[in-house]
PDB file of C-alpha atoms in Angstrom:
ATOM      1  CA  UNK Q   3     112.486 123.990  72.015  1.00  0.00           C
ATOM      2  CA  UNK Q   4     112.016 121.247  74.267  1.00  0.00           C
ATOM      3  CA  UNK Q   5     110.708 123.461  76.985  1.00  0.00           C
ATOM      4  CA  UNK Q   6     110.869 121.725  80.758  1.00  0.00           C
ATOM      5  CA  UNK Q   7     112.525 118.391  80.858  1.00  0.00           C
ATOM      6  CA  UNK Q   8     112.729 116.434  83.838  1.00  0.00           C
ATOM      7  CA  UNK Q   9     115.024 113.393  84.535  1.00  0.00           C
ATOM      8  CA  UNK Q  10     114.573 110.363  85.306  1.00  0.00           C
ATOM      9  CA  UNK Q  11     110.589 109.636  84.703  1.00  0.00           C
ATOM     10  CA  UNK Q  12     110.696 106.851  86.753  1.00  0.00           C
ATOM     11  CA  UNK Q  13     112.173 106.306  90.125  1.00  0.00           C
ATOM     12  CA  UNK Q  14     111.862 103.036  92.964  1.00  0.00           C
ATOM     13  CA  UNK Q  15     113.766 103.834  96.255  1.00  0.00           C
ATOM     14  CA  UNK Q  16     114.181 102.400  99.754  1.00  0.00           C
ATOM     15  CA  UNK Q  17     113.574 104.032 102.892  1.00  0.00           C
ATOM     16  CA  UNK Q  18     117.084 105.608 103.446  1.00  0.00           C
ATOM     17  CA  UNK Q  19     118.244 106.018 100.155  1.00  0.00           C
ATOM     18  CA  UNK Q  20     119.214 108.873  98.437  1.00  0.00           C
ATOM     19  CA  UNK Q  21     118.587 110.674  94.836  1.00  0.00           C
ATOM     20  CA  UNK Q  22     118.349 113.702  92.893  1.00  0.00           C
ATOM     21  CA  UNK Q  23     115.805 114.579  90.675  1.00  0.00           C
ATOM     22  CA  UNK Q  24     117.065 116.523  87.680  1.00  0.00           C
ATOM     23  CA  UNK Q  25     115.338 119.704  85.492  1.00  0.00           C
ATOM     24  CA  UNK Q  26     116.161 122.023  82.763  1.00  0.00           C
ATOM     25  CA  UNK Q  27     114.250 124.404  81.177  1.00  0.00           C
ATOM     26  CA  UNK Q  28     115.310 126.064  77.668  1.00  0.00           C
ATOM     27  CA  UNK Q  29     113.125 129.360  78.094  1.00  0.00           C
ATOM     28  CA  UNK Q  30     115.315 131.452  79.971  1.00  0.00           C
ATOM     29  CA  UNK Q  31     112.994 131.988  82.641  1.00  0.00           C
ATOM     30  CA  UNK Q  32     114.493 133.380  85.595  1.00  0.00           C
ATOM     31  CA  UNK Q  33     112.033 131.162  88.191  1.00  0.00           C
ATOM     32  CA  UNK Q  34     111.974 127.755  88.943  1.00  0.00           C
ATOM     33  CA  UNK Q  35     109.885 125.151  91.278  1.00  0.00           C
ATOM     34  CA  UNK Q  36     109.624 121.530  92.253  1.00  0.00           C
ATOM     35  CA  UNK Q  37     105.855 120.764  93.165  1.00  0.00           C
ATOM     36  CA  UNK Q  38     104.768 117.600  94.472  1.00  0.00           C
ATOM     37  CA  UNK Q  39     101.521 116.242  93.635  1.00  0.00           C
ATOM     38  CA  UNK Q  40      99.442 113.679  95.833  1.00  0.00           C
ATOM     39  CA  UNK Q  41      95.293 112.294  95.341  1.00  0.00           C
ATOM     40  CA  UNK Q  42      93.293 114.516  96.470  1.00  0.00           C
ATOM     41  CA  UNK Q  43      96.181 117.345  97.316  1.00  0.00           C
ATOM     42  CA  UNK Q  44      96.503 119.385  94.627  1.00  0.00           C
ATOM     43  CA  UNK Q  45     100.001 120.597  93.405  1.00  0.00           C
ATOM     44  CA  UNK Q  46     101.989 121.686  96.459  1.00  0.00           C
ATOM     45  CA  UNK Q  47     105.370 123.935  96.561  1.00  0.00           C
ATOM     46  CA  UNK Q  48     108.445 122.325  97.677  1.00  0.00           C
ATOM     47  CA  UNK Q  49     111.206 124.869  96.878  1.00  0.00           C
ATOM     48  CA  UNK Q  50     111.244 127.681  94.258  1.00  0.00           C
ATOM     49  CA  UNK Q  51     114.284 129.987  93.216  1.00  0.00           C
ATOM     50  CA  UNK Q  52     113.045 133.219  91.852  1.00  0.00           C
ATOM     51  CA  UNK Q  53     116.374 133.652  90.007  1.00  0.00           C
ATOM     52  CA  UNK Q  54     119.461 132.126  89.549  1.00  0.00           C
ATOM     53  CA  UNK Q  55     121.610 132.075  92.752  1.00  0.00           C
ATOM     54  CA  UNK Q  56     118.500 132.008  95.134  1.00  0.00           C
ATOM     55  CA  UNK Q  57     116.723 129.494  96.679  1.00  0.00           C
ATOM     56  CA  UNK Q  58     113.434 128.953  99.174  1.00  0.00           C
ATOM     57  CA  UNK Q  59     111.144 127.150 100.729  1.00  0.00           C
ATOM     58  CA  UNK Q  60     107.514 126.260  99.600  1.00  0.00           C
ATOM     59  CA  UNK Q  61     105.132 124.819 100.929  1.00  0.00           C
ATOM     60  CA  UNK Q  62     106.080 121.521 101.736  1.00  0.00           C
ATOM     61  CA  UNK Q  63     109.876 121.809 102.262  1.00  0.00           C
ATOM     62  CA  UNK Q  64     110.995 118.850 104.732  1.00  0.00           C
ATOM     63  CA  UNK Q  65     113.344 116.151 103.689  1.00  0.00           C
ATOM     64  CA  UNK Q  66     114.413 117.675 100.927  1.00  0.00           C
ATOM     65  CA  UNK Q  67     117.326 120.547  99.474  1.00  0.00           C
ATOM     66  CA  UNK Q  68     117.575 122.276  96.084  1.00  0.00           C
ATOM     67  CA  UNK Q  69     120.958 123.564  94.241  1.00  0.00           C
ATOM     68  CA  UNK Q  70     120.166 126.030  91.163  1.00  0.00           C
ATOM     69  CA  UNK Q  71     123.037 124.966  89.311  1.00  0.00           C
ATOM     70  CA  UNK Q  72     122.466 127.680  86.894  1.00  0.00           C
ATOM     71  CA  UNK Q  73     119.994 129.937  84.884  1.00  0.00           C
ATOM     72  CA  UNK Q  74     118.700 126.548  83.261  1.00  0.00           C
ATOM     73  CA  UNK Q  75     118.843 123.919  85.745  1.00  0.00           C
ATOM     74  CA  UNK Q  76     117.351 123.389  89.022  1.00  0.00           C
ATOM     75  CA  UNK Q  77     117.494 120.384  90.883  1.00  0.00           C
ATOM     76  CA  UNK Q  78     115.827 118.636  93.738  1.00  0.00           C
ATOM     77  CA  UNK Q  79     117.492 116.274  95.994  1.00  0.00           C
ATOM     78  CA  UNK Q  80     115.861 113.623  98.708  1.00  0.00           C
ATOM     79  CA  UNK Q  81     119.198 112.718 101.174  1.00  0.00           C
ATOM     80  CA  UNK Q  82     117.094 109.882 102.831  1.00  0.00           C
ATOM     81  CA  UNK Q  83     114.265 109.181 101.475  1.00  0.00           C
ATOM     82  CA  UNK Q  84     110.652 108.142 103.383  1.00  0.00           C
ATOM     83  CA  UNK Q  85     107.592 106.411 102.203  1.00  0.00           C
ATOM     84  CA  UNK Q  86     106.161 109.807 102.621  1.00  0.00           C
ATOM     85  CA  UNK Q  87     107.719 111.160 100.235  1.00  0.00           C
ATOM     86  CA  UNK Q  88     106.298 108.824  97.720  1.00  0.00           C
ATOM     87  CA  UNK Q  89     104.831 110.942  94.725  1.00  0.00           C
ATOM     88  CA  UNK Q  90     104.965 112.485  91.564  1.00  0.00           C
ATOM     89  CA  UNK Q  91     107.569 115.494  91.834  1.00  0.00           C
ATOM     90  CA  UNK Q  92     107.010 118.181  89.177  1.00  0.00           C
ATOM     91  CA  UNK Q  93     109.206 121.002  87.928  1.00  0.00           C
ATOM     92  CA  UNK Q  94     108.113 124.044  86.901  1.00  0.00           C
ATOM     93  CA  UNK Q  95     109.457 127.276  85.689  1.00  0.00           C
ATOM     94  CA  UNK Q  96     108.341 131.016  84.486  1.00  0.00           C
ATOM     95  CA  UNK Q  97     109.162 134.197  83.991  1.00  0.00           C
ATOM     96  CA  UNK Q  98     107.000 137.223  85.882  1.00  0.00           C
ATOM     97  CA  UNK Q  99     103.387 136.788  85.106  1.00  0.00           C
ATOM     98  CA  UNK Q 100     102.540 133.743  87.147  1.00  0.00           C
ATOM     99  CA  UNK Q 101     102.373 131.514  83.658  1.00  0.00           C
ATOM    100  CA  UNK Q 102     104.407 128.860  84.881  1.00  0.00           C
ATOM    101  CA  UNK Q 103     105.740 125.891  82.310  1.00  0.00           C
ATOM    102  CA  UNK Q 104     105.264 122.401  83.771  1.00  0.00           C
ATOM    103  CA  UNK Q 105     107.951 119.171  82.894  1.00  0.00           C
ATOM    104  CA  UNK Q 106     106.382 115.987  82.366  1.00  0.00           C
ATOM    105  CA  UNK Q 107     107.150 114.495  85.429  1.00  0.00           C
ATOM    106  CA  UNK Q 108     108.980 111.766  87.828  1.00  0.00           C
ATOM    107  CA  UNK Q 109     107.147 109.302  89.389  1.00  0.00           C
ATOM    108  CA  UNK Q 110     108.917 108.643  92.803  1.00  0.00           C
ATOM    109  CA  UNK Q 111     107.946 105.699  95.108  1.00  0.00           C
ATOM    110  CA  UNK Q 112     110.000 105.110  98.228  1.00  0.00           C
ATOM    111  CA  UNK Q 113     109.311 101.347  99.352  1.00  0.00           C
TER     112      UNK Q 113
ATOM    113  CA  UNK U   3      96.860 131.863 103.841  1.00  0.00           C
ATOM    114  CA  UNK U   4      95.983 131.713  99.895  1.00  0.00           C
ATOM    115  CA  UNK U   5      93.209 128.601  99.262  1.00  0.00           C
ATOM    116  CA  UNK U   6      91.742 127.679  96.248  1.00  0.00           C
ATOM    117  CA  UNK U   7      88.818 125.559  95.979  1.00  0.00           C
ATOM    118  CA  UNK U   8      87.338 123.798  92.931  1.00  0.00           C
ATOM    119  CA  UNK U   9      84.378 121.560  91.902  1.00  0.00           C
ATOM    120  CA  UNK U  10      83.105 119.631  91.476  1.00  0.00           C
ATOM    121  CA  UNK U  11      85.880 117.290  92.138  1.00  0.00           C
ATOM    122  CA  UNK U  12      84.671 114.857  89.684  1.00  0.00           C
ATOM    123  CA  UNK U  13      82.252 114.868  87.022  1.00  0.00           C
ATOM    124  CA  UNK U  14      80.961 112.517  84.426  1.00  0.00           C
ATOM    125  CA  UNK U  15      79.483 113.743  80.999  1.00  0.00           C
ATOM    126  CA  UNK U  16      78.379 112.141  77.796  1.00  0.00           C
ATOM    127  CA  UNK U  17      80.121 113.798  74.460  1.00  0.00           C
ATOM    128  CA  UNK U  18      78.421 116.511  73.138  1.00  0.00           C
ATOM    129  CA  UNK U  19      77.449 117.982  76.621  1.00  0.00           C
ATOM    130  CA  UNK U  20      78.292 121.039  77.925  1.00  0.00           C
ATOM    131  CA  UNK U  21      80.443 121.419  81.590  1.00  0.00           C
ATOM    132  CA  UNK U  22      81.155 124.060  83.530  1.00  0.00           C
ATOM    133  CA  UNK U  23      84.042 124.570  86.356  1.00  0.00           C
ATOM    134  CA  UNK U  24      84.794 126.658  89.107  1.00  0.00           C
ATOM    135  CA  UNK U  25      87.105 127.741  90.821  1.00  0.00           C
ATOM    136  CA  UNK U  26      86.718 130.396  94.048  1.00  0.00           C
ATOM    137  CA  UNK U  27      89.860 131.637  96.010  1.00  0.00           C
ATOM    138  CA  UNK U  28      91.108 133.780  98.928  1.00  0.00           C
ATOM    139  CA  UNK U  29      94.332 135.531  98.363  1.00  0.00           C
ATOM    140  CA  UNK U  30      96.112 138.196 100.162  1.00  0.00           C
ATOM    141  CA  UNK U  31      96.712 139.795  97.005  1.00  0.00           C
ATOM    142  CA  UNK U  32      95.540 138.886  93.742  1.00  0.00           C
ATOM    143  CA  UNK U  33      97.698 139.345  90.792  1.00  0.00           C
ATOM    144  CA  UNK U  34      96.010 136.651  88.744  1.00  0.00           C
ATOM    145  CA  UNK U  35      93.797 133.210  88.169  1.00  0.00           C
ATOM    146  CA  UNK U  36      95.033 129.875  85.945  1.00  0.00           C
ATOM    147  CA  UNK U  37      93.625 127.777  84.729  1.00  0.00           C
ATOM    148  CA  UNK U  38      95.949 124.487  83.635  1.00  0.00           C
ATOM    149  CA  UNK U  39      94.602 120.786  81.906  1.00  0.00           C
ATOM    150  CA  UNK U  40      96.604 118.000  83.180  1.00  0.00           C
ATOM    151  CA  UNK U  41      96.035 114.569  81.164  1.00  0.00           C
ATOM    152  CA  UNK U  42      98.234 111.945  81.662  1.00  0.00           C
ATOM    153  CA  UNK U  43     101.155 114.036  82.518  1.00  0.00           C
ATOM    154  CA  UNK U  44     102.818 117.331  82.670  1.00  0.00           C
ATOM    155  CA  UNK U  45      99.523 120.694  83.369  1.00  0.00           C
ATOM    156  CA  UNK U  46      99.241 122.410  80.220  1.00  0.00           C
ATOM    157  CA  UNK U  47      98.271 126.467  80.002  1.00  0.00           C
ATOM    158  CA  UNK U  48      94.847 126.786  79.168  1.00  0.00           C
ATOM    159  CA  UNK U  49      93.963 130.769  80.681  1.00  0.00           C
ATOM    160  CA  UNK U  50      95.285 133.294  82.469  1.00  0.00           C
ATOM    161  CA  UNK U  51      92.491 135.751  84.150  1.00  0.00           C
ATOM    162  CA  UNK U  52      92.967 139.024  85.503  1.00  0.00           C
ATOM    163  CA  UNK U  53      90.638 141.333  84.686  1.00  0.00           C
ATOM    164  CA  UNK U  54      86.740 140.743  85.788  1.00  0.00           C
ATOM    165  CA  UNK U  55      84.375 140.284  83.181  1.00  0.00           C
ATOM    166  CA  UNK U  56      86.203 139.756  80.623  1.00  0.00           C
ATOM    167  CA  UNK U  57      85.390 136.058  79.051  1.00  0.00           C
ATOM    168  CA  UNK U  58      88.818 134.151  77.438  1.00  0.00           C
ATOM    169  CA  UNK U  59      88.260 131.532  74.839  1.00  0.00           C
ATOM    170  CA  UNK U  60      89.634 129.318  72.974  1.00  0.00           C
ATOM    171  CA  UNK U  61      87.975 126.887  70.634  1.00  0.00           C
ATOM    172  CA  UNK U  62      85.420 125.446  72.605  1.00  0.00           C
ATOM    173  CA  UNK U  63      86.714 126.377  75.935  1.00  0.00           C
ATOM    174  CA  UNK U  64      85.896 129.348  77.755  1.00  0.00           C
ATOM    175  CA  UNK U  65      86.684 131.323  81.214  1.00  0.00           C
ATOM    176  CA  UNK U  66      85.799 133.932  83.368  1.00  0.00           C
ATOM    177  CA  UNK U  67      86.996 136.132  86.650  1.00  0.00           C
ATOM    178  CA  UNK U  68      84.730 137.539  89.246  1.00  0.00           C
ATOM    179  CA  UNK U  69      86.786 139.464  91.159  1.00  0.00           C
ATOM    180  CA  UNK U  70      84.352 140.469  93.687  1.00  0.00           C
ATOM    181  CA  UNK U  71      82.648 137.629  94.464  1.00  0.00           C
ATOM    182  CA  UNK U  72      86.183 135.510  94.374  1.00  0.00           C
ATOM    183  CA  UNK U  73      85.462 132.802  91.912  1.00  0.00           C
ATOM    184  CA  UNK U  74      85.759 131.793  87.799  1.00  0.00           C
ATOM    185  CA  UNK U  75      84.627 129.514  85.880  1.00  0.00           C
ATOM    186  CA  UNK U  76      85.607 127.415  83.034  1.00  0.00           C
ATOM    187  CA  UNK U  77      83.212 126.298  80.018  1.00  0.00           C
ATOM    188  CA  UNK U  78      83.616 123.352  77.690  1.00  0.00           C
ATOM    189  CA  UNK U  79      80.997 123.244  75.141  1.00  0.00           C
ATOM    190  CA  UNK U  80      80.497 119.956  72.859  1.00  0.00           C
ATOM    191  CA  UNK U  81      82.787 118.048  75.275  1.00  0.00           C
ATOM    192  CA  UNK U  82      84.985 115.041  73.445  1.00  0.00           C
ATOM    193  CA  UNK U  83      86.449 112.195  74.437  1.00  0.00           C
ATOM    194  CA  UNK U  84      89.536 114.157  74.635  1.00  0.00           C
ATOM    195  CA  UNK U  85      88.976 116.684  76.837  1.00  0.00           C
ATOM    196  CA  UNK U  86      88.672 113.967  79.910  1.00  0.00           C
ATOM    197  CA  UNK U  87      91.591 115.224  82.242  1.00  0.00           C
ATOM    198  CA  UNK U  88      92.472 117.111  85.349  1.00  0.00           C
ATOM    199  CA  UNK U  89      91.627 120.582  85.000  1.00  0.00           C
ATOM    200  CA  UNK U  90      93.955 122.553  87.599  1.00  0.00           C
ATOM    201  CA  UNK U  91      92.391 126.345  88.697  1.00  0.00           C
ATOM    202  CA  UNK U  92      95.949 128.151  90.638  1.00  0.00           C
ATOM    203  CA  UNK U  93      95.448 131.738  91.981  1.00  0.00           C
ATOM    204  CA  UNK U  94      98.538 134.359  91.931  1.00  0.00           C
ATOM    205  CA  UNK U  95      99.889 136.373  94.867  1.00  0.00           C
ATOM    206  CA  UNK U  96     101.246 139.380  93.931  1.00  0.00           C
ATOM    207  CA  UNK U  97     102.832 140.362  97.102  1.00  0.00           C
ATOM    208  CA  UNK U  98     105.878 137.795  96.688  1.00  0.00           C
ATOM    209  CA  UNK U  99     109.135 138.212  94.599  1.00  0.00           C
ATOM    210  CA  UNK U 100     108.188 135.319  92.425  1.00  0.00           C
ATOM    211  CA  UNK U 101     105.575 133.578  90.916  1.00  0.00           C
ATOM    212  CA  UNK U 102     103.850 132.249  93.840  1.00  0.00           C
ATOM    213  CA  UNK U 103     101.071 130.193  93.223  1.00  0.00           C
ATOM    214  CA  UNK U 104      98.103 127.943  94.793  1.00  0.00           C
ATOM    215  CA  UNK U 105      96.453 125.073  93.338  1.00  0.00           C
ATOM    216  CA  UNK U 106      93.551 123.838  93.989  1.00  0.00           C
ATOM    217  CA  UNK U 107      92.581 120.444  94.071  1.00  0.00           C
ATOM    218  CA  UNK U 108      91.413 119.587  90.734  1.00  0.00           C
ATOM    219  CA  UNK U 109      88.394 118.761  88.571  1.00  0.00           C
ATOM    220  CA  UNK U 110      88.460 115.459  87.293  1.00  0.00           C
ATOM    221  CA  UNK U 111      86.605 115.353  84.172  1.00  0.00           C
ATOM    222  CA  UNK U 112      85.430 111.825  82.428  1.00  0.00           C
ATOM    223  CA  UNK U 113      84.156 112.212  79.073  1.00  0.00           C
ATOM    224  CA  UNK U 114      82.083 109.238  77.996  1.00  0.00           C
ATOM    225  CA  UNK U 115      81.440 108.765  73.617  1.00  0.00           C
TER     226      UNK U 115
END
């Protein structure tokens, strides 16, 4: 099982630009998340679906929309991206008990 | 709002010692307390806590939940070079439809040979 993938790992933008960040998870979990993670900041909620065919907002939802595509993939789109949004994005998913399954990771920065 | 705080937020040990953690939290609604190592990239599942009192373990790694004074801790004993990472405590609310969860900030751990 691969378990959380997370596509691309890499990622240089300009301001304006647009891009979706891509993730799959092989563990049938019905939830998923995209986390951001800054210095000093912890991992902070973006968007979560708790199953397939729903969608909300975290924590930190601004400048960006989600599509659950289906029960495995969830992804994360930036329509024009900001400086501020410079980061490492992190997808997560799980089923009821809180023990969610982290991706490895795409390093965004928005120039 | 749910807040975790952990700490120190850094800490640098020689191999062989022995760390400890912690993590304390406020939560509307506690359903349960993570903790997660992060190294170069993706967190990995260490623990999940939800009873008090009751120590988990694993190898040389160790945690426990105080429910009524809010805060757990997390012991490493005969640290190695390889245990330097970001160790992630995240509390769970059980008043939401999903998995909702808060992070703290992290422990950065540097483990010197």
């Amino acid at each position: 099982n691969a378990g959380v993938t997370q596509t691309p790992k890499f990622q240089v933008l300009k301001t304006g630009q647009s891009m979706t960040l891509q993730c799959a998870q092989d563990m049938n979990h019905n939830s998923m998340y995209w986390y951001r993670q800054d210095p000093g900041m912890g991992l902070r909620l973006i968007y979560y679906s708790a199953s397939e065919g729903t969608t909300d907002k975290g924590e930190v939802p601004n400048g960006y929309n989600v599509s659950r595509l289906n029960k495995r993939e969830f992804s994360l789109r930036l329509e024009s991206a900001a400086p501020s949004q410079t980061s490492v994005y992190f997808c997560a998913s799980s089923e009821q008990l809180h023990t969610q399954y982290f991706g490895p990771g795409t390093r965004l920065t928005v120039l | 709002e749910d807040k975790v705080v952990q700490s120190p937020l850094s800490l640098v040990v020689h191999e062989g010692d022995t760390v400890t953690l912690n993590c304390s939290y406020e939560v509307t609604n506690f359903r349960s307390l993570l903790w997660y190592k992060q190294e170069k990239k993706a967190p990995t599942f260490l623990f999940m806590l939800t009873s008090s009192g009751i120590e988990k373990k694993s190898g040389r790694l160790s945690s426990i939940l105080d429910k009524k004074e809010l805060f757990s801790i997390l012991n490493i004993t005969a640290t190695q070079t390889g245990d330097s990472a970001v160790y992630l405590c995240a509390v769970g609310n059980a008043g939401t439809s999903y998995g909702k969860l808060t992070f703290g900030q992290g422990t950065i751990l540097t483990v010197h040979p």
